[in-house]
Every structure is written in C-alpha cells, then in structure tokens.
Short mmCIF file of C-alpha atoms and ligand atoms in Angstrom, two decimals:
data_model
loop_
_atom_site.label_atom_id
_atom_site.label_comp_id
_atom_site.label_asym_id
_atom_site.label_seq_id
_atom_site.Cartn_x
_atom_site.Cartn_y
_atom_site.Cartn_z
CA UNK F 1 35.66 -35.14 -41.05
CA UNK F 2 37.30 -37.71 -38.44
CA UNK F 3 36.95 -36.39 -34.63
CA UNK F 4 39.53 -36.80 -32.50
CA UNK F 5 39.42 -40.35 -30.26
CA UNK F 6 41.38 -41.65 -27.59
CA UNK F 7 41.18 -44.96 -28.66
CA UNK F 8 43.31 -44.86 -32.25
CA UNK F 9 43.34 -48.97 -32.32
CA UNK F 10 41.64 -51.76 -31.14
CA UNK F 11 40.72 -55.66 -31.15
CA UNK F 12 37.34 -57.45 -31.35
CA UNK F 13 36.06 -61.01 -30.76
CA UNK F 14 33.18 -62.75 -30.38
CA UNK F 15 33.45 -65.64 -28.13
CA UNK F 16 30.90 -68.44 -26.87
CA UNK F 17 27.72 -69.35 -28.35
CA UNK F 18 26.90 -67.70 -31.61
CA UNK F 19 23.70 -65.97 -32.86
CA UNK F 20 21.78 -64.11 -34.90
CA UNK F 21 22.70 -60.66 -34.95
CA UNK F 22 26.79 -60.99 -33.96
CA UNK F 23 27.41 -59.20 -37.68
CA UNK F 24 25.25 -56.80 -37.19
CA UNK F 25 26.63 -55.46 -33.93
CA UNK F 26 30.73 -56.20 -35.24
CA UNK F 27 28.81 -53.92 -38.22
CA UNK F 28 27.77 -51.27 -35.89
CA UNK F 29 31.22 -51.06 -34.10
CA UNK F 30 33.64 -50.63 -36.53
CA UNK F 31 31.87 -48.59 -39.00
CA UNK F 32 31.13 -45.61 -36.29
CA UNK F 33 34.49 -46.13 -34.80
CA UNK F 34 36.42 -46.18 -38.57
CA UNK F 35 34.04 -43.61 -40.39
CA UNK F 36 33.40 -40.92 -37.58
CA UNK F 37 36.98 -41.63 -35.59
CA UNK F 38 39.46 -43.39 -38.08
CA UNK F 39 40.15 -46.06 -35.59
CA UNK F 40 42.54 -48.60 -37.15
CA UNK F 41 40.58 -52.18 -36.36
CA UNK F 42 42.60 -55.44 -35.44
CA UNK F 43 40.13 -58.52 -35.96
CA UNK F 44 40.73 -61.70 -33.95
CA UNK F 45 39.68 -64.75 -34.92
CA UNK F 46 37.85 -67.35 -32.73
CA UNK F 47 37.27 -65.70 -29.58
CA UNK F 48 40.09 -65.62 -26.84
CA UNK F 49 42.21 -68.62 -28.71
CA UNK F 50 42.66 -66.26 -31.67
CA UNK F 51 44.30 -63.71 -29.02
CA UNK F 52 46.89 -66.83 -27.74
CA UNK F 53 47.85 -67.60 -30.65
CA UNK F 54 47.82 -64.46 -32.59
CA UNK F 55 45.26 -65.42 -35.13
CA UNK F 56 44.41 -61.15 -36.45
CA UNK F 57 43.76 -59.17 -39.20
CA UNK F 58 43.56 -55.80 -40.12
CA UNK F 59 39.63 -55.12 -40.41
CA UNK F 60 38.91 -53.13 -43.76
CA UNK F 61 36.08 -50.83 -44.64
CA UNK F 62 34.90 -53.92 -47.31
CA UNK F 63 35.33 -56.21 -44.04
CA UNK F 64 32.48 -55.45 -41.83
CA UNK F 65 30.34 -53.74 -45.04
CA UNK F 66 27.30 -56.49 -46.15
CA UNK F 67 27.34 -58.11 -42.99
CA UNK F 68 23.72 -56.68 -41.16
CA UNK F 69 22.06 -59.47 -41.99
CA UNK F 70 24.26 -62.29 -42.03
CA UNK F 71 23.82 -64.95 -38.90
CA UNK F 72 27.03 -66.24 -37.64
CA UNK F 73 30.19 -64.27 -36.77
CA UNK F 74 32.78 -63.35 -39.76
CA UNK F 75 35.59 -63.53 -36.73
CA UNK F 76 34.76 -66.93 -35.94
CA UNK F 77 34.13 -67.94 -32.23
CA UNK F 78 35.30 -70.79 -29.39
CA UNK F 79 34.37 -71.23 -25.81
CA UNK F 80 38.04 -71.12 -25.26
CA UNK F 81 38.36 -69.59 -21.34
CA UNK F 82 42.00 -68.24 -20.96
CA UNK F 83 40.92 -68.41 -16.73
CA UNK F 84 39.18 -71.63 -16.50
CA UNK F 85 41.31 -74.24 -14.46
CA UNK F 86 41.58 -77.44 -16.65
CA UNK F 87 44.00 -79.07 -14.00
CA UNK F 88 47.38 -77.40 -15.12
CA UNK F 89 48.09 -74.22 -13.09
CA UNK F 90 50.92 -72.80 -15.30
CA UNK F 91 48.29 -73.51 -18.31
CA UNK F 92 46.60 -70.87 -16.97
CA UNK F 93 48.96 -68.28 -16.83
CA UNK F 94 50.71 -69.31 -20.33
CA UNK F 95 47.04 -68.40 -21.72
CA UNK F 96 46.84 -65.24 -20.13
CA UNK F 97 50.74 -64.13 -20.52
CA UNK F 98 50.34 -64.84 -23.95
CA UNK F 99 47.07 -62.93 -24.47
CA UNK F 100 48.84 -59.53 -22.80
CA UNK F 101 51.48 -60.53 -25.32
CA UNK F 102 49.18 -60.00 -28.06
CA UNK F 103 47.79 -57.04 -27.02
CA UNK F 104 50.76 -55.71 -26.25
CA UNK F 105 52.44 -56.89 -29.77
CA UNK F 106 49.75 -55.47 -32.00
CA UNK F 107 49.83 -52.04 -29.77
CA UNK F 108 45.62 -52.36 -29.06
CA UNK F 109 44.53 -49.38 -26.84
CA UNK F 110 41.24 -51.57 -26.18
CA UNK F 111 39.94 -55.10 -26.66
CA UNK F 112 35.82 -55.21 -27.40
CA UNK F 113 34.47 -58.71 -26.51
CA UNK F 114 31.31 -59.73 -27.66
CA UNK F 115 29.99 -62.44 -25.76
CA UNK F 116 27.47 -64.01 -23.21
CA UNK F 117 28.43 -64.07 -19.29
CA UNK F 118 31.76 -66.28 -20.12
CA UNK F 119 33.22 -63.83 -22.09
CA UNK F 120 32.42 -60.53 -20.03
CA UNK F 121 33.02 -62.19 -17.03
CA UNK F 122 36.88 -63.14 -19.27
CA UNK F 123 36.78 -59.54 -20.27
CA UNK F 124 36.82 -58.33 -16.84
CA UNK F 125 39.00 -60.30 -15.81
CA UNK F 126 41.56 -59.92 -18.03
CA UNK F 127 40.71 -55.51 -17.29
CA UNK F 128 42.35 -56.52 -14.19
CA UNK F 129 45.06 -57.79 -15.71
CA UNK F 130 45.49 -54.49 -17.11
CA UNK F 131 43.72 -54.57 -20.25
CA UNK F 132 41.51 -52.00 -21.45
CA UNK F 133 38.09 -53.79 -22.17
CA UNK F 134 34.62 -52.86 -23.36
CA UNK F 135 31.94 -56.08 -23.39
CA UNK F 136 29.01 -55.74 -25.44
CA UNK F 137 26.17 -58.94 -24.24
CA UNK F 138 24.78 -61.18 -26.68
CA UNK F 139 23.14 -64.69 -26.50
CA UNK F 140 19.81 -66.26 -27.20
CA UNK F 141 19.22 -67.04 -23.82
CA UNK F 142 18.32 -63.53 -22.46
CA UNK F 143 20.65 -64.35 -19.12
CA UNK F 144 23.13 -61.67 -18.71
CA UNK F 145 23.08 -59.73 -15.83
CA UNK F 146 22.79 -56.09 -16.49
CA UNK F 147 20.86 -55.49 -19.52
CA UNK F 148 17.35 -56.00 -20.21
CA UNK F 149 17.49 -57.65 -23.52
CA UNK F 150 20.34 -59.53 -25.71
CA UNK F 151 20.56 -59.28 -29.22
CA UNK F 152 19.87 -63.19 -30.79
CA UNK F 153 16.93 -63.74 -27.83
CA UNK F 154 14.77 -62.22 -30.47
CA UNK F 155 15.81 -63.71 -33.54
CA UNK F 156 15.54 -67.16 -31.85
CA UNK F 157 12.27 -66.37 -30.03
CA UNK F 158 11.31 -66.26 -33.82
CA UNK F 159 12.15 -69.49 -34.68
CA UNK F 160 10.82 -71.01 -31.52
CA UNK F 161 7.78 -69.49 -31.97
CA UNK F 162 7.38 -70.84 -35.90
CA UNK F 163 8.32 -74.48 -34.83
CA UNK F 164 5.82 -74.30 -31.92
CA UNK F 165 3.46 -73.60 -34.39
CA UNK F 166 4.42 -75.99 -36.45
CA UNK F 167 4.03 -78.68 -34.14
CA UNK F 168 0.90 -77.73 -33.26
CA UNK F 169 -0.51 -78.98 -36.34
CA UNK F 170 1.18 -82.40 -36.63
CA UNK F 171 0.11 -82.96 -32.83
CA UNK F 172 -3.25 -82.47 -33.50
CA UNK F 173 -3.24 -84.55 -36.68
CA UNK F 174 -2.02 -87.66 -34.80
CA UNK F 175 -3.76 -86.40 -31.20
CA UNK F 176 -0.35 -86.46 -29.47
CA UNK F 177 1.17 -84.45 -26.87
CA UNK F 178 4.74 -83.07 -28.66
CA UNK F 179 7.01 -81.82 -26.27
CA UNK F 180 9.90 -79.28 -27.57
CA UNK F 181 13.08 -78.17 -25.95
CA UNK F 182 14.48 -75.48 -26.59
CA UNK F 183 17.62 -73.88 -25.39
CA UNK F 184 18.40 -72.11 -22.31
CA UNK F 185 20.78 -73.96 -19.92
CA UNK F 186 20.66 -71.54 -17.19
CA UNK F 187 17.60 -69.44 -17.74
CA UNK F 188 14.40 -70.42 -19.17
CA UNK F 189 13.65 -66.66 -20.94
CA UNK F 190 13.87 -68.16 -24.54
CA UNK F 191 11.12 -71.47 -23.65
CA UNK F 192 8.96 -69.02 -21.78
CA UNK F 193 8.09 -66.49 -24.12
CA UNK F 194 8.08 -68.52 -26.92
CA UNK F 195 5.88 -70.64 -24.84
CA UNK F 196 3.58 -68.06 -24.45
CA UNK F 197 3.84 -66.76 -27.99
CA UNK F 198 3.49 -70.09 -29.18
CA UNK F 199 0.05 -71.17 -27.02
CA UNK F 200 2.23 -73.86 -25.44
CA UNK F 201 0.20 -76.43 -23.27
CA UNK F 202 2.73 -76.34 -20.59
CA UNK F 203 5.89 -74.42 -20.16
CA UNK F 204 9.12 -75.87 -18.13
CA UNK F 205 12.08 -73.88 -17.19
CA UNK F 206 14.88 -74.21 -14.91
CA UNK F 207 13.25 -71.67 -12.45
CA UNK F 208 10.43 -73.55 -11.53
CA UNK F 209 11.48 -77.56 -11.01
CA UNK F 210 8.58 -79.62 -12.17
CA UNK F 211 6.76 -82.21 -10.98
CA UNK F 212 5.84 -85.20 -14.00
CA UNK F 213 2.41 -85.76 -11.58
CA UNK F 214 0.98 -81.94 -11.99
CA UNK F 215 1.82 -82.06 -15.48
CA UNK F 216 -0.12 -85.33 -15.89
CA UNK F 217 -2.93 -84.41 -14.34
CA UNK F 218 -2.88 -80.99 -16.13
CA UNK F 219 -2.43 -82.73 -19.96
CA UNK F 220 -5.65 -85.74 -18.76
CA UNK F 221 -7.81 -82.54 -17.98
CA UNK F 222 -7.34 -81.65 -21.28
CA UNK F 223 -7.74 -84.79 -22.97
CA UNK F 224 -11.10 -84.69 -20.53
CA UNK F 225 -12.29 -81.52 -22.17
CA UNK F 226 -11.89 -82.93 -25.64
CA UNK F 227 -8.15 -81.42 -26.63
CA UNK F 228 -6.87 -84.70 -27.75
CA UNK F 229 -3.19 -82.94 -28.49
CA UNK F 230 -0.96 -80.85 -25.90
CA UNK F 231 2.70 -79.01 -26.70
CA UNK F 232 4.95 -78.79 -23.81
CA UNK F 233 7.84 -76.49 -24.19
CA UNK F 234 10.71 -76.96 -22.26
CA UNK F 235 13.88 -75.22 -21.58
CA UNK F 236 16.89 -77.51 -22.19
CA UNK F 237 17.91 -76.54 -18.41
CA UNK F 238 14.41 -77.51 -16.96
CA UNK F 239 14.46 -79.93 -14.01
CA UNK F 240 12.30 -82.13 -11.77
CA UNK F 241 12.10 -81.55 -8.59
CA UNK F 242 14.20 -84.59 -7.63
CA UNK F 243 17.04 -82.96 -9.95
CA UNK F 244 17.00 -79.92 -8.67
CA UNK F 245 17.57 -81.45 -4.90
CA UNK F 246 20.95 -82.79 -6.33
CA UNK F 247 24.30 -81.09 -6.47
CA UNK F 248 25.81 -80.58 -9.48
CA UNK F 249 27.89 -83.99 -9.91
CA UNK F 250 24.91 -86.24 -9.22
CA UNK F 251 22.79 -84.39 -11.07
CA UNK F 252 25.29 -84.64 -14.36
CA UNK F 253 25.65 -88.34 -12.99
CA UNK F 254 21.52 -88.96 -13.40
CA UNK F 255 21.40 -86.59 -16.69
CA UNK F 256 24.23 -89.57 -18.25
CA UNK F 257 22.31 -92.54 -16.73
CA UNK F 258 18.67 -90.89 -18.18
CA UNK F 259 19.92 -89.32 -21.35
CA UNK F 260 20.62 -85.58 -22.07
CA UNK F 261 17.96 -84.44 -23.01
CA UNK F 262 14.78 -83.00 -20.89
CA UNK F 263 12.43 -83.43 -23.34
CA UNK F 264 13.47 -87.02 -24.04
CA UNK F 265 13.08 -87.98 -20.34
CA UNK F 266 9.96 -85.70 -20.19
CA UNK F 267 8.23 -87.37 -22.99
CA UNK F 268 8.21 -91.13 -21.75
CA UNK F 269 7.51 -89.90 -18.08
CA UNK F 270 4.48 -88.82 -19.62
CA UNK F 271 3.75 -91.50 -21.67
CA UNK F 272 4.77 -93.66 -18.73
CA UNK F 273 2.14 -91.83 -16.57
CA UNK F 274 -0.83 -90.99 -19.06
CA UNK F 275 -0.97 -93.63 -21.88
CA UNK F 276 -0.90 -90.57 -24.06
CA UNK F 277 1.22 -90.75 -27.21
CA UNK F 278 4.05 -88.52 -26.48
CA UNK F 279 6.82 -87.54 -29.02
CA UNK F 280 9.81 -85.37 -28.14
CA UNK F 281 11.73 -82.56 -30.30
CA UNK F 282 14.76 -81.08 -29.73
CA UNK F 283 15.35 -77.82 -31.85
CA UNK F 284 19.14 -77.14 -30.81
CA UNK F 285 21.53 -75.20 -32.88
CA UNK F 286 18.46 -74.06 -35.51
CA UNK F 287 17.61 -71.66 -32.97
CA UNK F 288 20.94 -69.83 -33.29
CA UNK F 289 22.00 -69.55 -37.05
CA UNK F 290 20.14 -67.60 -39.74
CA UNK F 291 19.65 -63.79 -40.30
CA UNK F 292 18.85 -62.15 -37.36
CA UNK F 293 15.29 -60.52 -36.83
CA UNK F 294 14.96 -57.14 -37.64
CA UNK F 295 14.67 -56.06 -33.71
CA UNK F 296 17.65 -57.82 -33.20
CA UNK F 297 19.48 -56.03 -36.04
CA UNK F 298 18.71 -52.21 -34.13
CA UNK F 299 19.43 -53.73 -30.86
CA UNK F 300 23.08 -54.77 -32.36
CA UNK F 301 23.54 -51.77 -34.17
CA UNK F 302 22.78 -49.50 -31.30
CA UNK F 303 24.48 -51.63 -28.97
CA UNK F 304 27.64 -52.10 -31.64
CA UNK F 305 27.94 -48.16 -32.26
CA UNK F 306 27.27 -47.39 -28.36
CA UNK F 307 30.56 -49.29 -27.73
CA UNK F 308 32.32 -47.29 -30.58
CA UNK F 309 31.63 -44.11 -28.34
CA UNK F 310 32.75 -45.41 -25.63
CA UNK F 311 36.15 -46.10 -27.16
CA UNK F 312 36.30 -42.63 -28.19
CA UNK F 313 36.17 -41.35 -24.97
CA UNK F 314 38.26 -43.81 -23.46
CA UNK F 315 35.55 -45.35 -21.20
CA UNK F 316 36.93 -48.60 -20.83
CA UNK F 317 35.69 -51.07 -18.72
CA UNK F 318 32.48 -51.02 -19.35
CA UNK F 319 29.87 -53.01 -20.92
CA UNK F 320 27.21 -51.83 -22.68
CA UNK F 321 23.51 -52.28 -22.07
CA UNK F 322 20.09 -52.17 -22.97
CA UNK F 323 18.76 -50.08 -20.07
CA UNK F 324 14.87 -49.77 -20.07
CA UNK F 325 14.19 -48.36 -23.52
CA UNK F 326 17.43 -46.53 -23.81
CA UNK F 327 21.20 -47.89 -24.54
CA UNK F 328 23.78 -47.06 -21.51
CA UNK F 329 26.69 -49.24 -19.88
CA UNK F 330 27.15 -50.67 -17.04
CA UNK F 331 30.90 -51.53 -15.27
CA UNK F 332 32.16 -54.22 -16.62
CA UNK F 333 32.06 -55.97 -13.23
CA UNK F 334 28.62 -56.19 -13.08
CA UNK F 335 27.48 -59.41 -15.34
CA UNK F 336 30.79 -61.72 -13.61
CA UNK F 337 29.62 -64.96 -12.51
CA UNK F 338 25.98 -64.14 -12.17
CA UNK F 339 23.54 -65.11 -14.71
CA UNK F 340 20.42 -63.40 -14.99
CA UNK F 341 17.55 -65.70 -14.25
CA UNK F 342 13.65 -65.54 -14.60
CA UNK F 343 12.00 -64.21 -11.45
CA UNK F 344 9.73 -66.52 -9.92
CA UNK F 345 7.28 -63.97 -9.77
CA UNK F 346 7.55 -62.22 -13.28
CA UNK F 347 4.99 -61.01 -14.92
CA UNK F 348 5.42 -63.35 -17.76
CA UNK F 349 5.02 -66.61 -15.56
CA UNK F 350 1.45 -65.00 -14.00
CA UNK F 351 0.59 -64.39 -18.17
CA UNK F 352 1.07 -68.19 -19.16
CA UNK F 353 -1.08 -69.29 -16.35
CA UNK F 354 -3.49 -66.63 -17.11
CA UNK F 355 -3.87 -68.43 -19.96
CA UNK F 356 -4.13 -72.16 -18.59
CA UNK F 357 -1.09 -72.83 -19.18
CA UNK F 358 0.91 -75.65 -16.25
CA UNK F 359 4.31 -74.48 -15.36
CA UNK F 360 5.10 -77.65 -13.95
CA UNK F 361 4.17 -77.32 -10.49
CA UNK F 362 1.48 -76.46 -8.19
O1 F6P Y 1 24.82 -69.97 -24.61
C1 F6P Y 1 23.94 -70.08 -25.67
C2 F6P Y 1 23.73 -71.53 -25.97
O2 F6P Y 1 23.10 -71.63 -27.19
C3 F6P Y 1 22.91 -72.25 -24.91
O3 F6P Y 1 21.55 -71.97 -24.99
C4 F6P Y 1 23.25 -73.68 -25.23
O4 F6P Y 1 23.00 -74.55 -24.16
C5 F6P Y 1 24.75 -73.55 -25.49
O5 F6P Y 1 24.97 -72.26 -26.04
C6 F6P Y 1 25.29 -74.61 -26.43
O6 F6P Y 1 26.69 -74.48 -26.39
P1 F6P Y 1 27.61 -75.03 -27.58
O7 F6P Y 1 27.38 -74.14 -28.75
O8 F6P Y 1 29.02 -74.90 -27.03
O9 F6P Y 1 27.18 -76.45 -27.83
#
C-alpha cells in the first residue's frame, strides 16, 4: 500500500570519484522511495554533464534490483562542475541554464546527488538556484564535513589494509623499507587507519607535514634494533614541511619538477638519507572499485533509504548524515567548500604513536 509523498518524481546522480558502495546506496533510494511511495525515478547519467545534456532514463524496479554489491555506479559519473570557472563566464551560466532546463523539462520535484564535497557543495548551489536538492556523502577519503563516516572509506580501508599486509612480507624477504601511498588528497583518514590497522612503520598525512630527517632517524633505530624492513604509509596528499610553506602554484610547480607522486619522492629521500633499500607503491584506483564491504553496504542502505524519507516529506535541502551512531541530515549548506580534515590531536594520531609508530615529525 503506497503512502502518500510530496515528492511524486525525481533525478539522481552520482558525481566525482567513485567507490565501493555507490549501488548500494542508489539501491537503498529508489527502492524505499518506488516500493513504499511510488515515486516515478528519472536516472541521469554521468553526474552533472548527464543533466546538460539531457543524458536520463526512466529508472525501473529491474534497474536498481541486483545492484548491493556491485562497486562502481550503474549511472555513470564525471567531475564535471556546472560552477567551476574554466575562463569563459557565459560557459558558466550555459551549464547551469541548461541544467534548470532539464529539471524543468523532465518535471523533477527533487534532484538527489550523490557525491563527495564537489558535488554537495554543486548541489547547494544549484538549491539556490532554485532547485530542490537532497546530497547524500560518499568517498573513500572520509573528508566531508558533516558526517562522521562515508560509505567507500570502509571498503577501501579494506583493501589498504590487505596490501599493507601484503607488503609486509615481501619487505621483510628482501629487508627493505616499502613505502605505500594511498589516496587521500585532502585528508589523510584513509592512510591513517589503515596505517594503524596495517602495523605501518610510519604514517604520513597531509595534516602533519613531515620532515625526511625524523623519519630517517626513526627507520635507522629500527634497523639498530634488528628490524631490517620498515612500511611507510603515506597519504597521496602528504607533504614536507618545505611543501607545505608553499602556496598552491609553487607547490604544483615543485610536485611537476619532483614527480607526482609522494611516495616516489619519499622513497629516494630515504634511500638518499639512509642507504636503506627503499621501494615505493602506489595503490591508486584499486582502492576504489570492487564490492563494497559489508559495513559499507548498511551505511549506504541506511543512508540511501534516509534520503528516500526525506523526499517524502519534502525536506529538501538537506544532506544526509551519519550522526554518531544514528542516521540524521544536516542543511545542505553545511559540507560547501570545507573539507573535513584529521585533527591534529585525534585520538587516532596519539594510537599510532602509542604504538611506535613516526608520524613524520617531532
Ligand atoms: O575523491 C576521491 C579520490 O579517490 C581521491 O582520493 C583521489 O585523489 C581522487 O579521487 C582521484 O580523482 P580522479 O578519479 O578524478 O582521478
């Protein structure tokens, strides 16, 4: 028996990077708002481009059925930003004029984004546009302001974790020091707990800028003690303290001139400064595809049907959250343009060095 809703149809895209647990929560939103409120569902395809240029669908029942534990999104996804300036004013506006088009044209009473800080912070802004919007947060970094947890943090804390482990073995059969990055541009959640989970040697993270000397001397007192083998994790956003001194454009500058990666540039500073073999590992884009974990499938799910209520009763903008142990919302204004960082003095930092593990600095 269908109750009555305000919303009777709406749009959803995922936008930005993809992860583990994107089905699941696409899952969880249209079968509560279809089965308990008959909502007709308008897919779009590839984030906010699929809105420009009118790339929908009619969602069906057999749509969004079989999809809990498939990694990826079935909408497809871009980093297309309908706001960003890319140096033509009016390029701008066409994106956004045509987007209110669209919603206009397929007669949506709501558009649900699902989608890291990007694409709330696009969500919101296009709410003031006049849009109704409800975000729902996901991203294996763990960054976005106002909730505690996002679904695919967990799923690729997971596979962190395993390769961590793996490496520990091959860097003890060769007495090396292995250092992995993993991903986290912004905010060094994801190499921080899997650095702890994993028994990681030293941890990096864009937080706390490091300093190649500490680290050093930290990986010789090892080799002193008779560990002939170390694992550094570091976040892809980690920096030295020199880096972090710079502004944005010089630091991009000495990134191109020293090559992308941290844990490239980590590795032969270490080398450079220890004698110790050193090998680097990047894990990229394995850390986001798969099936998602199975606490990442409930977090989705909750989070996916939470936002189904919401449209029922017409509480648009609003995104919603994992609050503490319980699922809420917060206004959709909350997550724009911040990015939610690790405190200097979580608890999490004090349990890695608890352990003996360097964080990079003194
Ligand atoms: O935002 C999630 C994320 O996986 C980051 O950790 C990573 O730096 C970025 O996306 C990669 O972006 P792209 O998929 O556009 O290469």
């Amino acid at each position: 028996m269908a109750v009555a809703s305000v919303t009777k149809r709406f749009g959803i895209l995922t936008a930005g990077g993809d992860c583990p647990g994107l089905n699941a929560a696409i899952r969880g939103v249209c079968r509560a708002a279809h089965d308990r409120y008959s909502m007709e569902i308008v897919g779009i395809a590839n984030g906010f481009r699929g809105l420009i240029d009118e790339d929908v669908r009619i969602l069906k029942p057999a749509d969004f059925s079989g999809i809990l534990t498939r990694g990826g999104t079935i909408l497809g996804s871009s980093r297309e930003k309908p706001f960003a300036p890319n140096g033509k004013d009016d390029d701008i506006t066409d994106k956004v004029s045509a987007i209110k088009e669209t919603y206009a044209k397929l007669e949506l009473d709501c558009l649900v984004v699902l989608g890291g800080n990007g694409t709330n912070t696009t969500g919101y802004k296009l709410s003031r546009e006049g849009l109704n919007v409800i975000g729902l947060p996901k991203t294996i970094d763990n960054d976005i302001f106002g909730t505690d947890k996002t679904f695919g943090f967990d799923s690729a804390l997971t596979i962190g974790t395993e390769a961590i482990d793996r490496l520990h073995s091959t860097a003890q059969s060769h007495s090396r020091i292995i250092v992995i990055e993993l991903m986290g541009h912004k905010a060094g959640w994801l190499a921080l707990y899997a650095g702890v989970a994993g028994g990681g040697d030293v941890i990096l993270i864009p937080e706390i800028p490091y300093d190649i000397r500490v680290i050093s001397r930290h990986l010789e007192k090892r080799s002193k003690s008779g560990k002939m083998f170390s694992i550094v994790v570091a976040a892809e956003g980690a920096m030295s303290v020199k880096e972090s001194e710079m502004d944005k454009k010089d630091r991009k500058k000495f990134r191109a001139e020293n090559g992308p990666s941290v844990a490239y540039r980590v590795a032969q500073k270490i080398q450079e400064e220890t004698g110790m073999e050193t090998r680097a590992t990047v894990l990229g884009y394995v850390q986001r595809g798969g099936i998602p974990s199975s606490t990442d499938r409930v977090l989705a799910t909750s989070l996916g049907t939470a936002a189904a209520e919401l449209l029922a009763k017409g509480k648009y903008g609003r995104m919603v959250a994992l609050l503490g142990d319980t699922i809420g919302s917060v206004d959709l204004s909350v997550p724009e343009g911040k990015v939610k960082n690790v405190p200097t003095d979580h608890y999490m930092i004090d349990t890695a060095k608890a352990v003996g593990t360097c964080m990079g600095a003194e």
